[in-house]
mmCIF file of C-alpha atoms in Angstrom:
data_model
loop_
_atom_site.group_PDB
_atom_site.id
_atom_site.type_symbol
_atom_site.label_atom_id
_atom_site.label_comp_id
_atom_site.label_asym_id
_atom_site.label_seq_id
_atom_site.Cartn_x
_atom_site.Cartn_y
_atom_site.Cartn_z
ATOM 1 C CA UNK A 1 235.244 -26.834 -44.831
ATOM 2 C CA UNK A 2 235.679 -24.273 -47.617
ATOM 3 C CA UNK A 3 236.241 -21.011 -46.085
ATOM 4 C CA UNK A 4 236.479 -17.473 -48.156
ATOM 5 C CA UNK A 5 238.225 -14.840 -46.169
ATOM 6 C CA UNK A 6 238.005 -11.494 -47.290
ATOM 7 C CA UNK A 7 240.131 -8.313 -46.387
ATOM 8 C CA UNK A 8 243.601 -7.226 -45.729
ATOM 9 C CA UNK A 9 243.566 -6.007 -41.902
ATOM 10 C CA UNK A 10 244.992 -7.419 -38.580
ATOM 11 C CA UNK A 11 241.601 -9.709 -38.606
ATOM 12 C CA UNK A 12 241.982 -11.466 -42.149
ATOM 13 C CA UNK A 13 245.276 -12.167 -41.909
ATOM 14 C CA UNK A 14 244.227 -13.475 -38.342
ATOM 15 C CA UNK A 15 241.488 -15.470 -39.713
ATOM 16 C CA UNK A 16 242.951 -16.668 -42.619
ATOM 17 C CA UNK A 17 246.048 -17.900 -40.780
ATOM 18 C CA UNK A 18 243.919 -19.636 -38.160
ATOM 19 C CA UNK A 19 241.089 -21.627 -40.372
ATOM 20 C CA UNK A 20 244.367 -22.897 -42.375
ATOM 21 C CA UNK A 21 245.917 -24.329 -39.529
ATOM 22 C CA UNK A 22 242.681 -25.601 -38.590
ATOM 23 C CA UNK A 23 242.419 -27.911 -41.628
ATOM 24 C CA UNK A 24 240.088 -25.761 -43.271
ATOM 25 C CA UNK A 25 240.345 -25.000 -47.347
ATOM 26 C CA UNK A 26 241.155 -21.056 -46.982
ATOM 27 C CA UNK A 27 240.735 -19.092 -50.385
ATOM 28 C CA UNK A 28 242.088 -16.032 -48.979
ATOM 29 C CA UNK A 29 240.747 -12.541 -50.968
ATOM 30 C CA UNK A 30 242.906 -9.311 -50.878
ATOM 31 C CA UNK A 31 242.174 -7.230 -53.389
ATOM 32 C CA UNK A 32 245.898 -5.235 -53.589
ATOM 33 C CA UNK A 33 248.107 -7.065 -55.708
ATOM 34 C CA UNK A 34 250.577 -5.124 -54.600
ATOM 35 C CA UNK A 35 250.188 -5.147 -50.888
ATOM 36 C CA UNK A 36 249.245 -8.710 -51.349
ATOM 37 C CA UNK A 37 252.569 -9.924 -53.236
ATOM 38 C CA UNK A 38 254.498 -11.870 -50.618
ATOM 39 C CA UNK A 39 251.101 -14.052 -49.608
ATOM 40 C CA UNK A 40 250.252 -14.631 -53.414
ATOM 41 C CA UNK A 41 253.830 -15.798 -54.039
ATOM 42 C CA UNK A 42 254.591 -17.785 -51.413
ATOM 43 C CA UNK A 43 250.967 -19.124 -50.381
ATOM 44 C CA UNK A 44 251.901 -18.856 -46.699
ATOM 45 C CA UNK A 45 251.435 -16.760 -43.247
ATOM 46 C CA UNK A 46 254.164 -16.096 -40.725
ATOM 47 C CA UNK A 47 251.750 -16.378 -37.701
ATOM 48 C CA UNK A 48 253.214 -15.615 -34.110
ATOM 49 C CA UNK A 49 251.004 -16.679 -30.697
ATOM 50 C CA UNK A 50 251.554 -18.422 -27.289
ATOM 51 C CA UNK A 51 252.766 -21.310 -29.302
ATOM 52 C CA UNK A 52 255.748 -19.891 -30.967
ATOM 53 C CA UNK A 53 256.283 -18.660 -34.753
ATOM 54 C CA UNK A 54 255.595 -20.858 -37.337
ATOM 55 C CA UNK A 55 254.565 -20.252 -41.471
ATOM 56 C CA UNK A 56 250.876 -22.014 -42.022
ATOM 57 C CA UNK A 57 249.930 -22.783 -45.805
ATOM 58 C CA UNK A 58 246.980 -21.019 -47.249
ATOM 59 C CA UNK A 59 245.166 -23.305 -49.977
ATOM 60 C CA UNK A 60 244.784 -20.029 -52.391
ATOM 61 C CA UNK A 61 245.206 -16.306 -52.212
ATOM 62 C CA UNK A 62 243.850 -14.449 -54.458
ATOM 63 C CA UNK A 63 242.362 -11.321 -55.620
ATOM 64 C CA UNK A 64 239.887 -12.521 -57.919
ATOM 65 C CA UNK A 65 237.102 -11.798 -55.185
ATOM 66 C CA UNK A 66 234.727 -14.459 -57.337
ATOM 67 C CA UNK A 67 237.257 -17.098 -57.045
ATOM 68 C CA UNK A 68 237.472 -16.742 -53.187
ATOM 69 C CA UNK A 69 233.635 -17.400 -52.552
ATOM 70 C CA UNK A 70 232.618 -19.674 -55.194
ATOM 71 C CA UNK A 71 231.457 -22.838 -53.428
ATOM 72 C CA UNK A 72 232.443 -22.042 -50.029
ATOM 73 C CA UNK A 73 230.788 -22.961 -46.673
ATOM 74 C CA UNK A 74 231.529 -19.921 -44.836
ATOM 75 C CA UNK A 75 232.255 -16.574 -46.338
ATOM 76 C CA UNK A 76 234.482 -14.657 -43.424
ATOM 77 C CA UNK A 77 234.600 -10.866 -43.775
ATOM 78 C CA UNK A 78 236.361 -9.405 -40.553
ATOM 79 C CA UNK A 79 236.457 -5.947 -42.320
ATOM 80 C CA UNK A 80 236.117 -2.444 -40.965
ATOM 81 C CA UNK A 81 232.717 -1.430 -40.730
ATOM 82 C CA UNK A 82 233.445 1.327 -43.175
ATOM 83 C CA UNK A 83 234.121 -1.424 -45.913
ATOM 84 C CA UNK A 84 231.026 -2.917 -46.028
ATOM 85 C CA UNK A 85 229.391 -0.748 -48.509
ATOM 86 C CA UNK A 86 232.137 -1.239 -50.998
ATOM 87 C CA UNK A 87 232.437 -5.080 -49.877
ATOM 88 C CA UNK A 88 228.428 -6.047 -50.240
ATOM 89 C CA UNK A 89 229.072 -4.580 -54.138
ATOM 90 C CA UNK A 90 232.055 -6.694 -55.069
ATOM 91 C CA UNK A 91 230.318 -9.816 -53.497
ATOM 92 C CA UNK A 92 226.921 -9.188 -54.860
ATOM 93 C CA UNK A 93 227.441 -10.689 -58.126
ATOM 94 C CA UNK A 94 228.982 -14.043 -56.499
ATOM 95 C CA UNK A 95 227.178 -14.993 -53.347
ATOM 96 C CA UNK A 96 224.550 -17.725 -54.029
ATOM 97 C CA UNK A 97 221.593 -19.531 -52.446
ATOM 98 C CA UNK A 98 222.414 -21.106 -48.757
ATOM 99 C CA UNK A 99 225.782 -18.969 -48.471
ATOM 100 C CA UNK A 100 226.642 -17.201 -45.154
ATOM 101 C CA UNK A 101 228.363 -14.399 -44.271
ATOM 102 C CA UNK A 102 230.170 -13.812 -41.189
ATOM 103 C CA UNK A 103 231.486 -10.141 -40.197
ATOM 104 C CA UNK A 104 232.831 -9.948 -36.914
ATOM 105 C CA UNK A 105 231.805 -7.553 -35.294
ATOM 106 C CA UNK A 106 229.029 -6.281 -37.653
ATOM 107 C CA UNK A 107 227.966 -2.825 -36.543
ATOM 108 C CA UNK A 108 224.446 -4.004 -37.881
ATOM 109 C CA UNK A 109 226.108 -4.724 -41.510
ATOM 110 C CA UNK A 110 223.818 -8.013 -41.919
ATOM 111 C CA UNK A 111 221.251 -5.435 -42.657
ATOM 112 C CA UNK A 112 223.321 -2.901 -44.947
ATOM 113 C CA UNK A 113 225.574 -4.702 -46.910
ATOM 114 C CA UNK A 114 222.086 -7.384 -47.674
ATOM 115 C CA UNK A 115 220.220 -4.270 -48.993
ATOM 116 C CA UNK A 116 223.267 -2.908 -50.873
ATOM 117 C CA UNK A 117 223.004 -7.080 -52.471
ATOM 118 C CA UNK A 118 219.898 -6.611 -53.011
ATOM 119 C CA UNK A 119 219.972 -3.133 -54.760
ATOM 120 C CA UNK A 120 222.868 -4.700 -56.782
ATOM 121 C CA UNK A 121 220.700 -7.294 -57.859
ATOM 122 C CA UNK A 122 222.146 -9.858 -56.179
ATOM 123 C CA UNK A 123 218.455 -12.588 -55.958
ATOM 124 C CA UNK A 124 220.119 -15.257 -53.408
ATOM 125 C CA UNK A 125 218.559 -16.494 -50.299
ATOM 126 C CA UNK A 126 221.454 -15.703 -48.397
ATOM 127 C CA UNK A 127 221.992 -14.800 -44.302
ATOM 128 C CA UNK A 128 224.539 -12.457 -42.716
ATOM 129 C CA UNK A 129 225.560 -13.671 -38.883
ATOM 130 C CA UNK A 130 227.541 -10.618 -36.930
ATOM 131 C CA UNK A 131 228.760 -11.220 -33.539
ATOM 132 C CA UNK A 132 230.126 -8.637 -30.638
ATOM 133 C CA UNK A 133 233.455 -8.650 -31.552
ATOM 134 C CA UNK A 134 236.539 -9.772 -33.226
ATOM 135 C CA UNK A 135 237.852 -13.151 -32.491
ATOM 136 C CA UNK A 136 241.540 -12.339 -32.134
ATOM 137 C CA UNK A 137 243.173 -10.130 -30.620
ATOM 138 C CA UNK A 138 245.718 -9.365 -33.075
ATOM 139 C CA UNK A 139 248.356 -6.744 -35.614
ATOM 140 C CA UNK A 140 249.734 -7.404 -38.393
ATOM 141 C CA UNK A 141 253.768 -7.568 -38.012
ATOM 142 C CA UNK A 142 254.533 -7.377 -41.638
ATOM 143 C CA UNK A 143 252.812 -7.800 -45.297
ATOM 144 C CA UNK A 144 253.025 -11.213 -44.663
ATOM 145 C CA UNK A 145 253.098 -11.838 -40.694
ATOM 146 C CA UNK A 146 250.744 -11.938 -37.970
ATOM 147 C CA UNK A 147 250.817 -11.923 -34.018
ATOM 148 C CA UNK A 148 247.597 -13.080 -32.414
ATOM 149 C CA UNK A 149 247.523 -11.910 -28.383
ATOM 150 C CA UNK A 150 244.206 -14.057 -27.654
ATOM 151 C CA UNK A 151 241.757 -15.596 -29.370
ATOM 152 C CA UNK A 152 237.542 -15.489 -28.396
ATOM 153 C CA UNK A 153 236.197 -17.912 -26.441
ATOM 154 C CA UNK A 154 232.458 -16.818 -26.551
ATOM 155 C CA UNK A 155 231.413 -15.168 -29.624
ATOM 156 C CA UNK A 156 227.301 -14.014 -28.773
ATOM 157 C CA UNK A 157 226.278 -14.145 -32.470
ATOM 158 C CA UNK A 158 222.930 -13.426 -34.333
ATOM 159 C CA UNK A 159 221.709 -13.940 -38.215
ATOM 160 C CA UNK A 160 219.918 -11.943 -40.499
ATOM 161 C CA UNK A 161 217.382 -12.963 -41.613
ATOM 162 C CA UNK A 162 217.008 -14.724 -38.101
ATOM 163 C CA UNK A 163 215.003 -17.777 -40.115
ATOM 164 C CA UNK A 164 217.515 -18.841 -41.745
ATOM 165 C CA UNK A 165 219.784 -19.007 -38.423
ATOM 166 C CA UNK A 166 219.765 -22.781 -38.309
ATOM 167 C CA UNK A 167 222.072 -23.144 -41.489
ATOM 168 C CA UNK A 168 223.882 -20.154 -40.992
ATOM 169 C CA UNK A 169 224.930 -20.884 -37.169
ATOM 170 C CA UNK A 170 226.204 -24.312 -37.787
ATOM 171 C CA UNK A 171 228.142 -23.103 -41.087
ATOM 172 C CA UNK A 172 230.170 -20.224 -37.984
ATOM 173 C CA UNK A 173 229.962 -23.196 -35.612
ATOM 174 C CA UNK A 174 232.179 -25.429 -37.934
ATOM 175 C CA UNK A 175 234.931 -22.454 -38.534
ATOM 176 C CA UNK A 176 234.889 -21.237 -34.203
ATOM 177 C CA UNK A 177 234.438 -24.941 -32.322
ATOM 178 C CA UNK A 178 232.542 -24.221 -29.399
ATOM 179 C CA UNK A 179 232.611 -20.434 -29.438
ATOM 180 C CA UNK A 180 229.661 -19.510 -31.017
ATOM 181 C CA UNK A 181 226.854 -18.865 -28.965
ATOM 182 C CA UNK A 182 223.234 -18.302 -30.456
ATOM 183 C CA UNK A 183 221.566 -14.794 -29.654
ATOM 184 C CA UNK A 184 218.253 -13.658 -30.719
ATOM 185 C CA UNK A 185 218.286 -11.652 -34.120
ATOM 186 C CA UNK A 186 220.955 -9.786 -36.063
ATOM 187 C CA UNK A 187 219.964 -6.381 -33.643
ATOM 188 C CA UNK A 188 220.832 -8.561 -30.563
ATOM 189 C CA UNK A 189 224.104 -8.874 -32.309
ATOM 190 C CA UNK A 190 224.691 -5.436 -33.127
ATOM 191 C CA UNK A 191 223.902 -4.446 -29.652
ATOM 192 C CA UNK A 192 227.034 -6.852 -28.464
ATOM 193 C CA UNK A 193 229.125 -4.559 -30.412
ATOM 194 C CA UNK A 194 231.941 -4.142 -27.616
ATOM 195 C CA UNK A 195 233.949 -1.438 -29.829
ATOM 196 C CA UNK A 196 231.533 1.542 -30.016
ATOM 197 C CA UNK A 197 231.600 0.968 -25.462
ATOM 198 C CA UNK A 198 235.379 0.462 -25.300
ATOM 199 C CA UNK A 199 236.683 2.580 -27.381
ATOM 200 C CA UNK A 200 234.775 5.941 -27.825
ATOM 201 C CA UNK A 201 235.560 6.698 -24.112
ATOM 202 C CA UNK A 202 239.367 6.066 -24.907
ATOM 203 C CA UNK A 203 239.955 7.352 -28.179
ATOM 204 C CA UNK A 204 238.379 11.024 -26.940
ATOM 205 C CA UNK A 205 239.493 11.240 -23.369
ATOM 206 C CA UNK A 206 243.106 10.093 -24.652
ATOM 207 C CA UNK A 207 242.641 13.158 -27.108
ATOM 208 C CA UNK A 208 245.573 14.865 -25.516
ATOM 209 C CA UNK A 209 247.747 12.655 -25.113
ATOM 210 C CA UNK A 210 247.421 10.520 -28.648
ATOM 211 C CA UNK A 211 247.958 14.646 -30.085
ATOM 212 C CA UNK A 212 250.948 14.894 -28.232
ATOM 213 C CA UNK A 213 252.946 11.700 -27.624
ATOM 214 C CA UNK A 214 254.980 9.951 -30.468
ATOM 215 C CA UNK A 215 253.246 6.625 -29.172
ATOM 216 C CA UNK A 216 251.106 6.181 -26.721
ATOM 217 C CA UNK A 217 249.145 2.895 -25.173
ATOM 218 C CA UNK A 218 245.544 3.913 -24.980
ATOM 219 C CA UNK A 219 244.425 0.362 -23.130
ATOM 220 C CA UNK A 220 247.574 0.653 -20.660
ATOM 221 C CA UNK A 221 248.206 3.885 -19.482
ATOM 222 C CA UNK A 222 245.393 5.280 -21.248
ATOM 223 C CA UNK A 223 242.839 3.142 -19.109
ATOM 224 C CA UNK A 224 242.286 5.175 -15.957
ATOM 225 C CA UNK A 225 239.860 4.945 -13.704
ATOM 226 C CA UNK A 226 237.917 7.920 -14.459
ATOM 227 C CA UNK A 227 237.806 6.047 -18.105
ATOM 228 C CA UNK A 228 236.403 3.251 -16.345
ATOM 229 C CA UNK A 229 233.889 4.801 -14.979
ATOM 230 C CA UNK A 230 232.270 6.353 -18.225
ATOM 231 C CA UNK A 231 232.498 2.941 -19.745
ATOM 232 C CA UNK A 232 230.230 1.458 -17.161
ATOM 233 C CA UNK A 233 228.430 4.240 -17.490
ATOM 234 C CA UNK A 234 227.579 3.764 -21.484
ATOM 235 C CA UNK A 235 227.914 0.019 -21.275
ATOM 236 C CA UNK A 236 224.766 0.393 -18.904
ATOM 237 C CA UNK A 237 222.757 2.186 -21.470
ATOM 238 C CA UNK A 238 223.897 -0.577 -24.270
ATOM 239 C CA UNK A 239 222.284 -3.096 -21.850
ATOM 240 C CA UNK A 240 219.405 -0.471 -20.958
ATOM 241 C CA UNK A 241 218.535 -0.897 -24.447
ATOM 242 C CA UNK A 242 218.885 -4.628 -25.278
ATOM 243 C CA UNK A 243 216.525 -5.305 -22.070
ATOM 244 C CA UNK A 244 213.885 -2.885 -23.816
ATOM 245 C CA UNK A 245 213.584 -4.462 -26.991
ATOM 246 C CA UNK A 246 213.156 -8.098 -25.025
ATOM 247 C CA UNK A 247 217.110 -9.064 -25.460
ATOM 248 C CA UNK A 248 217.722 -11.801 -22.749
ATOM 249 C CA UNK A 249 220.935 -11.848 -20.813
ATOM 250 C CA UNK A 250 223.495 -12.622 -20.930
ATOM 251 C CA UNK A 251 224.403 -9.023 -22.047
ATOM 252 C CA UNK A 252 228.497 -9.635 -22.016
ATOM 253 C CA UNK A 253 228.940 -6.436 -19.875
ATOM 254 C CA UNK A 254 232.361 -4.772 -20.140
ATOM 255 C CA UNK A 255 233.610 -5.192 -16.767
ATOM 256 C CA UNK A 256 234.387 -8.791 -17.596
ATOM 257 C CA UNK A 257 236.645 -8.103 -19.730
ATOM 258 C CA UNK A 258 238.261 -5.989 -17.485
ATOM 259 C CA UNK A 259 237.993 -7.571 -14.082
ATOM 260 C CA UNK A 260 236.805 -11.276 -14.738
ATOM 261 C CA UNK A 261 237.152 -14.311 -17.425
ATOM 262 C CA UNK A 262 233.788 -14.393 -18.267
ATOM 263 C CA UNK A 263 233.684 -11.822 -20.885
ATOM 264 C CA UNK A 264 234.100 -12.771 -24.998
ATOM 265 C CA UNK A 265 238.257 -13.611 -25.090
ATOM 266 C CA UNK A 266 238.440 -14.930 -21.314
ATOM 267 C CA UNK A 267 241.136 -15.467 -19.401
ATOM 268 C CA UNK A 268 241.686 -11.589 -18.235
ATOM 269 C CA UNK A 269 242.429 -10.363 -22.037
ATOM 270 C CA UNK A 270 243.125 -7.205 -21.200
ATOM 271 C CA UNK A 271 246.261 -8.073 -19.229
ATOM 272 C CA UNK A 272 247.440 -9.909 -22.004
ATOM 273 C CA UNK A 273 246.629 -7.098 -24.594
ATOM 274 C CA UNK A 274 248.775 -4.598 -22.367
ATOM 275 C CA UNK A 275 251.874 -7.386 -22.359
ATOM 276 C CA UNK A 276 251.972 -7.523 -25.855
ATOM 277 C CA UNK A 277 253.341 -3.800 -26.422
ATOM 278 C CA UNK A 278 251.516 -4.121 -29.942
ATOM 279 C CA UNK A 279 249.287 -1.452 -28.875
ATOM 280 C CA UNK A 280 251.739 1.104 -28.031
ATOM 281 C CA UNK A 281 251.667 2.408 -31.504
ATOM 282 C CA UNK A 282 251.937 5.678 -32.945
ATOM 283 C CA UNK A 283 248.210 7.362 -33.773
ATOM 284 C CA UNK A 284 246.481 10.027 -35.166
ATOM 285 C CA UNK A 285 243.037 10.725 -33.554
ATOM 286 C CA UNK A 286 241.327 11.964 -36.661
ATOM 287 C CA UNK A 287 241.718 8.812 -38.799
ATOM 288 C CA UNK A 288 241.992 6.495 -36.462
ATOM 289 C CA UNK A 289 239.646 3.090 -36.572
ATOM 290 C CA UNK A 290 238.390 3.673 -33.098
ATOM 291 C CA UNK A 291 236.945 7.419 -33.963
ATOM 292 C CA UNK A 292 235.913 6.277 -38.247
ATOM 293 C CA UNK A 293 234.529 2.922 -37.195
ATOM 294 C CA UNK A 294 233.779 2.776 -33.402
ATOM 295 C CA UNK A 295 232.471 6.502 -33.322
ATOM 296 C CA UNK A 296 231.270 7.494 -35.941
ATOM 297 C CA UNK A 297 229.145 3.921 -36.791
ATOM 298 C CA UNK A 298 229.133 2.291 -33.880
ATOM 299 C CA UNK A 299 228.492 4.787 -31.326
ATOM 300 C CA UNK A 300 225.912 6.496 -33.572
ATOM 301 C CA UNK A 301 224.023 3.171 -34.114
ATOM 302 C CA UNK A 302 223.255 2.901 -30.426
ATOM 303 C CA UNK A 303 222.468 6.419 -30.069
ATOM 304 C CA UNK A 304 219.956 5.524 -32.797
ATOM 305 C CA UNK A 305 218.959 2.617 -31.284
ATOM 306 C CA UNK A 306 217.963 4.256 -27.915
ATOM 307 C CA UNK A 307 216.340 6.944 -29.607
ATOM 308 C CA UNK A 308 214.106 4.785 -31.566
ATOM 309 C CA UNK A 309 213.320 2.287 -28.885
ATOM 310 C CA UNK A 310 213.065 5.423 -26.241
ATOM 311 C CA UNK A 311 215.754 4.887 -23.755
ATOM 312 C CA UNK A 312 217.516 7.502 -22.550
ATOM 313 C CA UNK A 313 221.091 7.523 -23.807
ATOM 314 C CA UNK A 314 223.119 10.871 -22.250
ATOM 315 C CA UNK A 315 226.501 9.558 -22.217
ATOM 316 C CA UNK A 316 226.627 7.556 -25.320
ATOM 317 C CA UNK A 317 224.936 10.999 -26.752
ATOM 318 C CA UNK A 318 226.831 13.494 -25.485
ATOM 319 C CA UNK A 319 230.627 11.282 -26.357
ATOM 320 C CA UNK A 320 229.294 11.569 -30.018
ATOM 321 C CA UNK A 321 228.600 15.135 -29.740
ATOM 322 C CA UNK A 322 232.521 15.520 -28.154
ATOM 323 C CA UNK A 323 233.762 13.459 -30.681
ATOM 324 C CA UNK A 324 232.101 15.424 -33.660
ATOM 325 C CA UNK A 325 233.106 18.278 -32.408
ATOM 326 C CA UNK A 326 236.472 17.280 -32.011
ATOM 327 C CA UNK A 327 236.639 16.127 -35.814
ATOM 328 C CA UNK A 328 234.588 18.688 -37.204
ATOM 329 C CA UNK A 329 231.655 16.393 -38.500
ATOM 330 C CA UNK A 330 227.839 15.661 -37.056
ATOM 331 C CA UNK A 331 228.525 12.174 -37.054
ATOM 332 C CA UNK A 332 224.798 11.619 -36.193
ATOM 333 C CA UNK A 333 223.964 12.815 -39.527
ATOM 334 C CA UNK A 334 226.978 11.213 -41.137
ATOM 335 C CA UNK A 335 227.048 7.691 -39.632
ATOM 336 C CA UNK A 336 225.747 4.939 -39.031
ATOM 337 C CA UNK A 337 221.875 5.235 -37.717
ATOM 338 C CA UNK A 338 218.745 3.598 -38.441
ATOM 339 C CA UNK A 339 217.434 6.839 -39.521
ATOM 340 C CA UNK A 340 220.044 6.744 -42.660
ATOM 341 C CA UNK A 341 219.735 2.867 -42.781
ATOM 342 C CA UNK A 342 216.066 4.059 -43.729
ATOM 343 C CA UNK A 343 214.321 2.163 -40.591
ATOM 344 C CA UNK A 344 213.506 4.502 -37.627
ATOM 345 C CA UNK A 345 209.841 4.922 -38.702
ATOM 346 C CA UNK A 346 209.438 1.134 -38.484
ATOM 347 C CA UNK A 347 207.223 0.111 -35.464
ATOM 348 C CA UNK A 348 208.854 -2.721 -33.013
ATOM 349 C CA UNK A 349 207.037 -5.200 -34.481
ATOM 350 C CA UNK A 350 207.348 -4.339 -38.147
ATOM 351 C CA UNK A 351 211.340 -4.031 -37.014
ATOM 352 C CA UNK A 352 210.820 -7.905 -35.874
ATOM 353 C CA UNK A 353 209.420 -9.255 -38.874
ATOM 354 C CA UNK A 354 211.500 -7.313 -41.356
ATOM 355 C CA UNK A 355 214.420 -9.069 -38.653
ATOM 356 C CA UNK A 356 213.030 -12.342 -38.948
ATOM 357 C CA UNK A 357 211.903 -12.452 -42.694
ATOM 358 C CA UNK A 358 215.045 -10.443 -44.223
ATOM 359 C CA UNK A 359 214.965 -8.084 -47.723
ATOM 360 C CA UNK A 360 212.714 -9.665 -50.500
ATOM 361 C CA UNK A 361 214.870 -10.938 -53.388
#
């Protein structure tokens, strides 16, 4: 299969080191020359896991972004949610008829970055798939070097426009064997969205510590229990929310990732995220992904969410409110929410169609 993988983060260089190995055609899109050198001149990924360190091939790098997705089967984007804007505009003159788009996790981008298409003119009869989270748990060790901890074993993913899930799931199918696992609608998906439940609680009640400490661990001795217990307690309102707009379990609660195999990676990921060491890292709690992305899009999604579908949502609420305080910004107003996206007058079932149906070209 010809895959495009776009992006220059942990998850790219994840992705575009695993679909190689995999036998797949990779045309592998960073748009840094510079940053990009030692892939475009030796076509190749150092790429470190459970199986030892070995380089894998990539078929073409490049940073021609038409290049990457002309013709291919699968266009991956595992790209900050903050990217999407400025990714939907560089793809919109490229993607064509029957293309998908994968961005895991999506933060609800299947809807945004197919509007900012559209408003760029882009006329394709494309669909978006987002899923709940990454599929690796991964860093970058170098410009040209990546570790992967774990990889996903259950990836709950949905497609916007939903009709055209058919062609879009087996296209994601192909690229993550037995992983994928069909969910409702692209909503559905967004609502799977593990980082705006994980990490809001440990980004802001870590505050202290990431402020103070050189280096500091946030998912080894920044998990407490007290942590814990505010991410049941806003993991409970994420499922609150997917059971009133008719989501069917299973709702991929966050205690399994903690305390059983069951959840997206398996296989108790979070002890092998803490053995790593490759997230003792130095941070800086205003910039950081966990408060730009996780916060600030993802946490104020849901709080939309809620709002519009009228579930109560104090402790996914009042975390934004701490967390915009903290940085000086409303992030409600700033971020991610259907009210910006344009959609929290729609009724459920005008929501639903527009779900099913997609933008007009």
């Amino acid at each position: 299969m010809r895959i495009a993988v776009l992006g220059g983060g942990n998850g790219s260089y994840a992705a575009a080191a695993d679909m190689s190995e995999a036998g797949h055609e990779v045309r592998f899109w960073r748009p840094n020359r510079e940053a990009f050198a030692p892939v475009l001149e030796t076509g190749r990924i150092t790429l470190k896991d459970a199986q030892g360190r070995r380089d894998v091939a990539i078929a073409r790098p490049t940073t021609e972004i038409g290049e990457a997705v002309a013709g291919a089967d699968l266009i991956l984007a595992p790209v900050p949610a903050s990217a999407q804007i400025d990714l939907a505009r560089a793809l919109a003159p490229h993607v064509a008829d029957g293309q998908t788009i994968y961005l895991p996790p999506g933060t609800f981008g299947s809807y945004l970055m197919t509007k900012v298409m559209r408003e760029a003119g882009n006329r394709a009869d494309f669909a978006i798939a987002e899923t709940g989270t990454l599929p690796w748990l991964t860093r970058k060790h170098g410009p040209a070097e990546v570790a992967i901890t774990t990889r996903a074993t259950r990836l709950p993913t949905g497609v916007f426009p939903s009709r055209l899930a058919a062609p879009a799931l087996a296209a994601v199918s192909a690229a993550f064997p037995g992983a994928i696992e069909p969910i409702e609608d692209a909503l559905s998906g967004a609502l799977m969205n593990a980082g705006p439940i994980i990490h809001p609680p440990l980004i802001l009640m870590n505050a202290g510590p990431i402020e103070h400490f050189d280096r500091w661990d946030i998912h080894n001795e920044g998990t407490q229990p007290s942590i814990r217990r505010v991410h049941g307690a806003l993991d409970a309102e994420r499922m609150a929310v997917r059971e009133a707009l008719g989501y069917g379990a299973p709702h991929f609660p966050l205690a399994d990732h903690y305390e059983t195999s069951n959840w997206m990676y398996g296989n108790l990921a979070h002890d092998k995220l803490v053995a790593s060491k490759d997230w003792h890292e130095r941070l800086n709690l205003k910039d950081h992904r966990y408060l730009t992305e996780d916060v600030k899009l993802g946490l104020a999604f849901l709080v939309s969410v809620c709002r519009w579908a009228g579930v109560p949502s104090p402790v996914a609420a009042g975390l934004l409110a701490i967390a915009g305080a903290a940085a000086g910004e409303n992030f409600f107003e700033t971020g991610r929410t259907l009210d910006g996206l344009g959609l929290a007058g729609l009724s459920k079932a005008a929501m639903a169609q527009l779900l099913a149906e997609g933008l007009p070209a």
